XYZ file of C-alpha atoms in Angstrom:
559
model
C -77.695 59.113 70.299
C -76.558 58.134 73.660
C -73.351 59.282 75.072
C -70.187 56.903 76.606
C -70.205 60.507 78.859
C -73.031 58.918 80.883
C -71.122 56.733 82.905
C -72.259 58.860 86.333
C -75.920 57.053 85.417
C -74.579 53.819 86.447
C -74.478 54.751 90.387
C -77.916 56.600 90.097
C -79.328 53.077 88.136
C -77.804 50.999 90.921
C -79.436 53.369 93.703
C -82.890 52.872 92.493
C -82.688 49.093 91.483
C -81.013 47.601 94.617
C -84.898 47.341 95.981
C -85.435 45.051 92.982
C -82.272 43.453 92.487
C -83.686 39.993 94.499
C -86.591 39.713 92.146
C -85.213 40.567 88.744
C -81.990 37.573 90.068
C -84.870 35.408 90.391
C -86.607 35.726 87.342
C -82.501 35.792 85.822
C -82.954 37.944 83.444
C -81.194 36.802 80.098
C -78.908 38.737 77.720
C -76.748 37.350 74.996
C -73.951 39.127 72.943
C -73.739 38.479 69.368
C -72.054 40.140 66.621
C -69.530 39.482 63.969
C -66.158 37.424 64.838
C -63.817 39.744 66.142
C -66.137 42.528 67.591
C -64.899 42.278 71.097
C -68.011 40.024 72.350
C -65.585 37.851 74.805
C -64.268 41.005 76.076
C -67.569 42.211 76.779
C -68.356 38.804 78.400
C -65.047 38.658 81.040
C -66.308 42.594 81.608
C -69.523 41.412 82.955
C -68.223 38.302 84.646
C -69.370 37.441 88.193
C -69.194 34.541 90.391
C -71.964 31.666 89.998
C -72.901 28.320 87.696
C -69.857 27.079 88.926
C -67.627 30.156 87.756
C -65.286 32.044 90.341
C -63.586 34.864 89.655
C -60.236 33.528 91.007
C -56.630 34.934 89.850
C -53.155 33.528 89.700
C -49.924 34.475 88.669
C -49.643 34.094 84.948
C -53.222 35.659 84.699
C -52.872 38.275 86.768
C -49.393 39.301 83.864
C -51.683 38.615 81.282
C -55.101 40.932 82.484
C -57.273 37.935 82.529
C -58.735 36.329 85.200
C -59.494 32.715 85.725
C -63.424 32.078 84.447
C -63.609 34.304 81.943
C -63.716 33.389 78.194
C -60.656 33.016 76.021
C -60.174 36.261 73.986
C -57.760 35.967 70.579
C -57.319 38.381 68.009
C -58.292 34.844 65.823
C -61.438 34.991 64.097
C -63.764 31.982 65.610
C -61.727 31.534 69.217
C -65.306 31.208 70.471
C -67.361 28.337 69.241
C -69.944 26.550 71.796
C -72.835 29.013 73.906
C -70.963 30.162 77.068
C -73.225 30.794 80.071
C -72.648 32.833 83.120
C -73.810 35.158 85.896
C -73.554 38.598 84.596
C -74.054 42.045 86.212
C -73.511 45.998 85.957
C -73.530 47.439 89.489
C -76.022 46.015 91.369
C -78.230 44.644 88.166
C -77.508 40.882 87.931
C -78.907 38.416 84.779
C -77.912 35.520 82.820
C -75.378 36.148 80.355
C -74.576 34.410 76.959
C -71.505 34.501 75.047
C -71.625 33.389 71.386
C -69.675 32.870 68.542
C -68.869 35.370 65.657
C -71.088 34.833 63.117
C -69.738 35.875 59.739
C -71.153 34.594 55.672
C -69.872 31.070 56.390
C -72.248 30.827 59.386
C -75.364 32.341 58.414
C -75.112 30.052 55.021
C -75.504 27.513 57.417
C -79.300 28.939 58.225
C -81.715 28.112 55.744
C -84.296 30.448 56.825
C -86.633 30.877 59.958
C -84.036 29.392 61.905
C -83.725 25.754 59.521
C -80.005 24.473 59.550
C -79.290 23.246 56.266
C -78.684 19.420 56.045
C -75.273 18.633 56.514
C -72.557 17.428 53.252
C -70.778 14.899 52.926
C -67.002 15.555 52.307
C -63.690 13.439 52.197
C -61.388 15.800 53.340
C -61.269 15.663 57.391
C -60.569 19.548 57.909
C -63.818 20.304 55.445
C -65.997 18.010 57.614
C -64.393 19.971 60.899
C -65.211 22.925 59.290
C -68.480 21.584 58.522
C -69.573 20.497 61.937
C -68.028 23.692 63.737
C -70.090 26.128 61.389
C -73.042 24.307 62.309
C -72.886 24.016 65.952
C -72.057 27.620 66.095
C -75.144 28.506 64.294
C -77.370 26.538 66.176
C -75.953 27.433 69.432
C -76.064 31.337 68.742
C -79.440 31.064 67.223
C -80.443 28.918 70.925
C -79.106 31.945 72.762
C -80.907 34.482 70.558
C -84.174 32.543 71.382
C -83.241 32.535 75.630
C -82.581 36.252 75.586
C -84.653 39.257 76.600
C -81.930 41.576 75.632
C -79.399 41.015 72.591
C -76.876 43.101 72.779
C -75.509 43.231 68.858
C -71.752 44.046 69.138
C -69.884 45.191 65.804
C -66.747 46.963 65.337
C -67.182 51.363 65.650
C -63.468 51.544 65.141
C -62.964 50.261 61.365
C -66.307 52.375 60.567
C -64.341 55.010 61.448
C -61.161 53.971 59.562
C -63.555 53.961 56.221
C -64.733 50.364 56.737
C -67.755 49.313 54.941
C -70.312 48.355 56.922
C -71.781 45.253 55.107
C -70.689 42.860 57.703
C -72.622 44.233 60.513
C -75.821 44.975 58.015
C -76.052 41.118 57.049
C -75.556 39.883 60.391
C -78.276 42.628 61.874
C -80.651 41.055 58.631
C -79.921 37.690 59.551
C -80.765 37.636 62.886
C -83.849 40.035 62.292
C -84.970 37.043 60.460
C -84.256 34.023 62.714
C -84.289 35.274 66.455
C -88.289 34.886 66.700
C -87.736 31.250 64.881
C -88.317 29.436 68.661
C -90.891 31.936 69.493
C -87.938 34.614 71.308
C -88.765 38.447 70.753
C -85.907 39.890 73.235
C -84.870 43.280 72.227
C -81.698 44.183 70.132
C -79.834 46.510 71.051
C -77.029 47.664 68.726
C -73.397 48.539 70.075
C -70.709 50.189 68.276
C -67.505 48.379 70.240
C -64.060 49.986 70.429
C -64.567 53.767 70.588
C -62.522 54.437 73.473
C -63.008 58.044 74.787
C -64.261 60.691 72.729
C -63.622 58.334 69.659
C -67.653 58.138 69.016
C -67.739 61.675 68.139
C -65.578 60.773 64.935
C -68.283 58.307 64.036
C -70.301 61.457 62.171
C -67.761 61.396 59.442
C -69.128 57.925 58.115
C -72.987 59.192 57.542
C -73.185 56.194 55.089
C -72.391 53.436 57.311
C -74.150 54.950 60.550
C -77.106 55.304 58.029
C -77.106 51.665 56.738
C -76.846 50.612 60.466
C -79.653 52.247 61.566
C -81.796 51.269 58.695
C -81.855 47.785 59.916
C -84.647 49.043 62.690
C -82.690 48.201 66.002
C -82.702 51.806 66.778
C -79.287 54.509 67.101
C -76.223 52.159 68.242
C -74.540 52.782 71.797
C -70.637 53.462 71.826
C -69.311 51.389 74.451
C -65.770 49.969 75.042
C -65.749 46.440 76.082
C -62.262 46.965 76.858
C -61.782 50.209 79.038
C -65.999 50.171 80.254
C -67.153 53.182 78.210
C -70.709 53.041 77.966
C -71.284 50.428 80.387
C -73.802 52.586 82.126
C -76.124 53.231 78.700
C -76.356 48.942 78.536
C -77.261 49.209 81.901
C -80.166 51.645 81.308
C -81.847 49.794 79.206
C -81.160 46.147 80.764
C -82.969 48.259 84.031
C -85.831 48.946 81.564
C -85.988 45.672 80.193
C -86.375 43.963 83.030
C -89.158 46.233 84.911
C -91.187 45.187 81.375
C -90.514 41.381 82.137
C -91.372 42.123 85.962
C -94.606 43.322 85.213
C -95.422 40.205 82.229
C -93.967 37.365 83.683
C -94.518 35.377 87.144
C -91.775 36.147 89.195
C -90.223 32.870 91.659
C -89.482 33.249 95.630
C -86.221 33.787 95.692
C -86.310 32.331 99.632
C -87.330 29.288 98.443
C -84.643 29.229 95.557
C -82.073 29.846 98.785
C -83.061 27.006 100.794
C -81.770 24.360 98.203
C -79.018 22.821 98.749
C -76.058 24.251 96.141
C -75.016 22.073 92.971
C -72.850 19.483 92.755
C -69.988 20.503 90.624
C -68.354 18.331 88.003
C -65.901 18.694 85.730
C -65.539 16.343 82.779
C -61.794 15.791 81.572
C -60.084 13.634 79.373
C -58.129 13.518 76.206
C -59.019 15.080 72.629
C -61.850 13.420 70.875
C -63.010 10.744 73.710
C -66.245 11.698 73.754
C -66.684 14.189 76.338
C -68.864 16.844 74.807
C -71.256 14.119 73.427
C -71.471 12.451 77.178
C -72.433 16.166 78.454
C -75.441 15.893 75.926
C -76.669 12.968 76.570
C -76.604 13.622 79.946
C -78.685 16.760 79.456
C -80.396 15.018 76.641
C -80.117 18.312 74.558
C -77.453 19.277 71.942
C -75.849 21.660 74.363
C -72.355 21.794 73.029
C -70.546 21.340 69.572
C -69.275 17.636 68.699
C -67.970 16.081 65.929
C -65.827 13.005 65.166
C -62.661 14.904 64.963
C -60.230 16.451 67.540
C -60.070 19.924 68.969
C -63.873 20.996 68.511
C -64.279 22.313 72.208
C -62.105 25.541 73.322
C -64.028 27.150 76.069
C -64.857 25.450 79.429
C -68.515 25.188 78.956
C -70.588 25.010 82.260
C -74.597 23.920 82.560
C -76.867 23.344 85.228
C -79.141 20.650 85.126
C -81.298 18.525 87.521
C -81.942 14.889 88.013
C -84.946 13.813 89.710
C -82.203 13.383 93.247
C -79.860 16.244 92.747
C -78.395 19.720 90.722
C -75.670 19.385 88.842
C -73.261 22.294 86.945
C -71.091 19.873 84.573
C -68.706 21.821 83.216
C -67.455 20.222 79.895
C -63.603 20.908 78.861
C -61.100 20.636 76.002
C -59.134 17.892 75.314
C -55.660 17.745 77.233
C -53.072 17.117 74.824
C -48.984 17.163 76.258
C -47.446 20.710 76.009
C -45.236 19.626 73.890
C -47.409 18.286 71.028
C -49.206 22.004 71.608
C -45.893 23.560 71.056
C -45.396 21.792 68.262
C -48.426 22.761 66.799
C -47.823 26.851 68.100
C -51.555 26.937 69.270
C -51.998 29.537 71.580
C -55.385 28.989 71.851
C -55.529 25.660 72.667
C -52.951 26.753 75.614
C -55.395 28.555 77.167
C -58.306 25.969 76.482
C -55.958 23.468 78.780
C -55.392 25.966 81.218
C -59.117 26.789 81.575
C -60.009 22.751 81.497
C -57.560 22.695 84.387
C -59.193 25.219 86.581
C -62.419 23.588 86.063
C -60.480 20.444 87.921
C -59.508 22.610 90.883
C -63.019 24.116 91.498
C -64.977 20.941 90.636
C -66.624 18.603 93.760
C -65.877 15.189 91.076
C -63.827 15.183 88.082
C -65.178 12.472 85.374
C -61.749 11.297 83.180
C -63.284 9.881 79.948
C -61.527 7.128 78.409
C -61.613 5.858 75.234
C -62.468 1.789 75.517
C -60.790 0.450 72.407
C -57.745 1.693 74.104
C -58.293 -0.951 76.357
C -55.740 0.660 78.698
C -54.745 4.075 80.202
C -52.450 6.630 78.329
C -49.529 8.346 80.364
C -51.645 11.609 79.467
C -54.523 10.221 81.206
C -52.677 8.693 83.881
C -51.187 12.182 84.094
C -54.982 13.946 84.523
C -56.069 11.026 87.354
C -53.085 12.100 89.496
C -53.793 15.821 89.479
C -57.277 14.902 89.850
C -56.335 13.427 93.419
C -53.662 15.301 94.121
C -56.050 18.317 93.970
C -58.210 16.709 96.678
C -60.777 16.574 93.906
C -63.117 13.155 93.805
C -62.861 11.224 90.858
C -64.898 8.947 88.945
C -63.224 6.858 85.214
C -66.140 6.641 82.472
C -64.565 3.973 79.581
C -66.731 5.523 76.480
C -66.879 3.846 73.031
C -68.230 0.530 74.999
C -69.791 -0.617 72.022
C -65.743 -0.870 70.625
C -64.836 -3.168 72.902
C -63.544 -6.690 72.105
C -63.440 -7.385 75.731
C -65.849 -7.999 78.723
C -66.401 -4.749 80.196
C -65.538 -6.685 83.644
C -62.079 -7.339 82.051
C -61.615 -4.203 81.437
C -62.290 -2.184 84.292
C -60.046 -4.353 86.501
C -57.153 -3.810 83.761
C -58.354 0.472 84.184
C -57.984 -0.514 88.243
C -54.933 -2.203 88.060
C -53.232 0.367 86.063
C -53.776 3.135 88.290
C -53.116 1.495 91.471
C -49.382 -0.060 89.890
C -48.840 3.733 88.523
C -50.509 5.998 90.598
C -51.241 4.146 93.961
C -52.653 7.363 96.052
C -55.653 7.516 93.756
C -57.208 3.754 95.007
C -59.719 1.870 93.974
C -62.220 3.945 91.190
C -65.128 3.607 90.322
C -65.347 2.324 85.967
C -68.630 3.176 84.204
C -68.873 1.666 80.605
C -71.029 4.311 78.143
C -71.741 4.698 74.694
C -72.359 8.312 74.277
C -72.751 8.023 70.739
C -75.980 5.493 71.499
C -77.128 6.213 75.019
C -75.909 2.981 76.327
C -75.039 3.047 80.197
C -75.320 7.111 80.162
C -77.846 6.638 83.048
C -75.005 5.161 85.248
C -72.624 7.926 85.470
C -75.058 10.365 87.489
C -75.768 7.648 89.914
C -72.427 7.494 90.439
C -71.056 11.069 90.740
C -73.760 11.185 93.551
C -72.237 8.200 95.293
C -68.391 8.982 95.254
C -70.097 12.523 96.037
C -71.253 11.831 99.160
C -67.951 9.856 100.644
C -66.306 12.855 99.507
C -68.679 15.331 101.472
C -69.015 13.350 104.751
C -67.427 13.167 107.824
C -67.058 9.529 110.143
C -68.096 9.703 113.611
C -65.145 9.777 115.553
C -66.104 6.614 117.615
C -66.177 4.460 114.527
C -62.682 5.807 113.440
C -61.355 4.847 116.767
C -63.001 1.594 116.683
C -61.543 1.209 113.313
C -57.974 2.429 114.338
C -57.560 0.056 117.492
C -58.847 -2.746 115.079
C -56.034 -1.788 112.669
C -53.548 -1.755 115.286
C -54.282 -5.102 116.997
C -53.862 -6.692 113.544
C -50.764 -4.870 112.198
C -49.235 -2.384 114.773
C -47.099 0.449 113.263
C -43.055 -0.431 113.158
C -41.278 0.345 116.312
C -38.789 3.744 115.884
C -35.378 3.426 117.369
C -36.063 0.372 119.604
C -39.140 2.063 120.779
C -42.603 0.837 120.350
C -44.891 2.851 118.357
C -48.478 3.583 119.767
C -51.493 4.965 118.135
C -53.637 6.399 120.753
C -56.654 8.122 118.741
C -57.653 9.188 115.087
C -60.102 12.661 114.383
C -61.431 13.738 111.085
C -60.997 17.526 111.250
C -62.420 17.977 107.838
C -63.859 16.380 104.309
C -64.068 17.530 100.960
C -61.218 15.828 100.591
C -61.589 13.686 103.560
C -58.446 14.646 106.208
C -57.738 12.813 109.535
C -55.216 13.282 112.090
C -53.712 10.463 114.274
C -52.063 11.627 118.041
C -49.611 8.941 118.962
C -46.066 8.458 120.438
C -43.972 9.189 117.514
C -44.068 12.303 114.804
C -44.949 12.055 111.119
C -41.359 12.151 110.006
C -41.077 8.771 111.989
C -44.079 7.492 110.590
C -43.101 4.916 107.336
C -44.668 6.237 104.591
C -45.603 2.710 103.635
C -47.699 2.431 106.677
C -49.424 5.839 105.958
C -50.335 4.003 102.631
C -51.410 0.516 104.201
C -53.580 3.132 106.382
C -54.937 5.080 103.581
C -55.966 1.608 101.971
C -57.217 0.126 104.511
C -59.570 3.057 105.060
C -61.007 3.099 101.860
C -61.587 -0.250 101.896
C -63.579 -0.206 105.276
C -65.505 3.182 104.711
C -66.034 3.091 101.076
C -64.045 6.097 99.812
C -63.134 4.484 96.476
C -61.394 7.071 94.027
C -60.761 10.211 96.059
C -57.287 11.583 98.232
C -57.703 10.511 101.518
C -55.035 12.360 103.638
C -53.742 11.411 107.022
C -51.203 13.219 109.621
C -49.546 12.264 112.664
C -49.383 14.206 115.167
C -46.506 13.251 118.676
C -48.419 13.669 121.820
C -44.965 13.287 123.802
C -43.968 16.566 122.805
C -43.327 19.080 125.464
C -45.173 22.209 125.202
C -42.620 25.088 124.756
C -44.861 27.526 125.740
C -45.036 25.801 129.582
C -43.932 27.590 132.443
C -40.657 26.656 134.285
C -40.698 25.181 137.541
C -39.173 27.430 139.515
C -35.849 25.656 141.737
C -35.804 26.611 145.480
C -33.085 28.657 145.253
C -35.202 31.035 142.659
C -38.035 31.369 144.563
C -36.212 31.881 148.461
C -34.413 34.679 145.993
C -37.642 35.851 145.087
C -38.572 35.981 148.379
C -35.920 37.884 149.931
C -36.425 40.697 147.088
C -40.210 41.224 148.146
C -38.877 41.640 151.881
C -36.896 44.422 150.663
């Protein structure tokens, strides 16, 4: 049985693999981690966490109190916190693959899998929480059985700790029968590899007292179980040993791709869609994608996790990171949901790190929530680019024309700095106007990324003067002399004139900003603009010496 005591291995491992490490990235190497709910798999997840598919490991404050950091998944002591397939750049010293996180799978679950990987035909029920329950045991079936089928390695987490305490191991033995019989249903063979999670220490040594269950385990054909920690990294170096062997097997069977050519593309376009509870988002993402990809459902609340996937059009990558629903704090205090606390929190880092944000509306709203009104403002705000998709088009009594200036209107009378956005009508549901939105992202894109040559700003700036001139300040005349664009993403200028930015109206900076947009196209994104006086002195000038200084001066060097 291997030992947590071989954590040294891990350095040796990462010696003799950094001359492979480019090739085995390349070929991304796939594990999942599946187990019962509860077994620490999340843990295991955030343990392996590194940067990439639009995941940084960034920290903040209340994180950094809590032992989480930003990009990881949510971990709860609540059986089912993780629902939908989370994907993610894993890695154990210098080994890097593709990692999986799925959800527990417990009785309720695996009587949702007929056999050979069949998902049995869905019921119909009256009660609203029986059809949530319904549609959530489903989608996590079908999305743990997807990332059973991606896999090379399976790492099959269940809980060491209540064997120890006498716990019967019947939970782990149906789950390790279950998915003996429906990971090769899409034609996967990756191998399992059993771990016994939360020995800390020398706690695997107690695991001898519980013959029966260690037995039982290991008559299920996966092979002796490793006794890791996900928590404190114990064993993380025996995982790593056999990911190391795993992945010289695929080297030699598969055809491996040039990883220079890989780094030549140009990186993904990041998006992040937001929006209220039960909108539509998660059913955009799939059509999108045209693949069931996440969990939906006709009620509220199915998505937790921020979910990211890459995917490429025939013009551009994507990674479209689908979120939860954004419900007030208040209503979520109401309710006491931790969890869905930290699902908001999560969908709001995936607005800071995102290139475009997509706000989903719903269209038989026919107008914009203060919630929603709420998301467009930190959208801009955040220097983010942002693009309004009015789903549910097929519920609308109106013209969609009609509607999208009444969406315009709204957000320019209550949140003016965001401008004039982009409205894209879609039917998830039915595919209509899906094709749109892309097309789109890629437009407002672009304005966001580029930079103006500075002789058409200037052009542009004199233009704006001649026709409305800044106010004079204190009798004196104002004068803008030239405009630069020192950066994009958001797009920033700076204009050097005659007065400061405190003596700049802030109505003016606004008639600017406007007028900008209007002339270069930079419809729903922050466009930010300083003034900067050119009449200041420079303190850091030498004085001009008077003549009585410098015949003083003089006089001392004769001496």
């Amino acid at each position: 049985m291997l030992r947590a005591a071989a954590r040294p291995l891990l350095s040796r491992l990462s010696k003799s693999y950094s001359t492979t490490t480019t090739n085995l990235a390349a070929r991304k190497l796939q594990v999942a981690i599946v187990g019962p709910p509860n077994a620490g798999k999340s843990t295991l997840f955030n343990r392996f966490l590194r940067g990439g598919h639009g995941v940084k490991r960034i920290k903040s404050e209340k994180r950094r109190k809590k032992g989480r950091s930003a990009g990881s998944a949510i971990v709860s002591d609540v059986a089912g916190t993780t629902r939908d397939r989370r994907e993610c750049i894993g890695g154990i010293g210098d080994i890097e693959f593709k990692l999986f996180d799925t959800a527990g799978v417990d009785d309720d679950v695996m009587s949702m899998v007929e056999g050979g990987g069949r998902l049995r035909q869905p019921n119909t029920f009256k009660a609203i929480e029986t059809v949530k329950e319904e549609i959530v045991l489903r989608g996590m079936a079908e999305q743990t059985l997807a990332a059973v089928d991606l896999s090379d390695v399976i790492l099959f987490l269940f809980d060491g700790r209540a064997l120890i305490e006498g716990g019967s191991p019947h939970e782990a033995v149906e789950m390790g029968r279950w998915l003996r019989k429906n990971r090769s249903r899409g034609g996967g063979n990756g191998k399992v590899v059993m771990c016994a999670n939360k020995l800390e220490g020398d706690a695997w040594a107690q695991m001898g007292g519980n013959d029966y269950a260690l037995d039982e385990i290991e008559r299920l054909g996966f092979g002796e179980p490793i006794m890791i920690s996900a928590e404190h990294g114990d064993g993380v170096a025996d995982i790593a040993s056999v990911l190391l062997e795993v992945g010289e097997k695929v080297k030699e069977e598969e055809s491996w791709l040039d990883q220079n050519e890989e780094d030549e593309r140009d990186p993904p376009i990041s998006v992040a869609i937001l929006g209220r509870q039960n909108v539509g988002k998660s059913t955009l993402l799939n059509r999108i994608i045209d693949e069931n990809r996440v969990i939906t459902g006709s009620v509220a609340g199915l998505t937790r996790d921020a979910i990211a996937v890459d995917f490429e059009s025939e013009t551009n990558r994507y990674s479209i990171v689908d979120t939860a629903g954004i419900r007030k704090a208040g209503r979520r205090e109401a309710d006491g949901d931790n969890i869905e606390d930290d699902s908001v929190r999560e969908a709001m880092r995936a607005m800071k790190l995102a290139h475009v944000c997509i706000l989903v509306l719903e269209g038989e709203m026919l107008q914009l929530t203060k919630q929603e009104l709420s998301i467009a403002d930190h959208v801009i705000r955040e220097g983010r680019a942002l693009v309004v998709v009015a789903n549910k088009s097929d519920t609308l009594k109106e013209s969609l024309t009609k509607y999208a200036m009444g969406v315009k209107a709204q957000l320019d009378h209550m949140v003016p700095h965001v401008g004039d956005v982009i409205v894209v009508a879609t039917s998830a549901l039915n595919g209509e106007g899906v094709e749109n939105v892309l097309p789109v992202v890629e437009q407002v894109y672009d304005k966001w990324n580029t930079r103006i040559q500075t002789a058409a700003l200037n052009q542009w700036l004199k233009e704006i003067q001649d026709s409305k001139p800044p106010p004079s300040v204190q009798g004196r005349r104002s004068k803008m002399k030239f405009i630069v664009q020192p950066k994009a993403r958001p797009p920033t200028f700076r204009i050097f004139a005659n007065i400061g930015e405190k003596d700049m109206p802030e109505n003016y900076i606004r008639y600017l900003r406007n007028e900008m947009r209007r002339s270069f196209g930079m419809e729903g994104m922050a466009i930010r603009i300083g003034v900067t006086n050119t009449n200041t002195k420079n303190p850091y000038a030498k004085k001009r010496a008077t003549s009585d200084e410098r015949r003083q001066k003089r006089r001392g060097s004769v001496r």
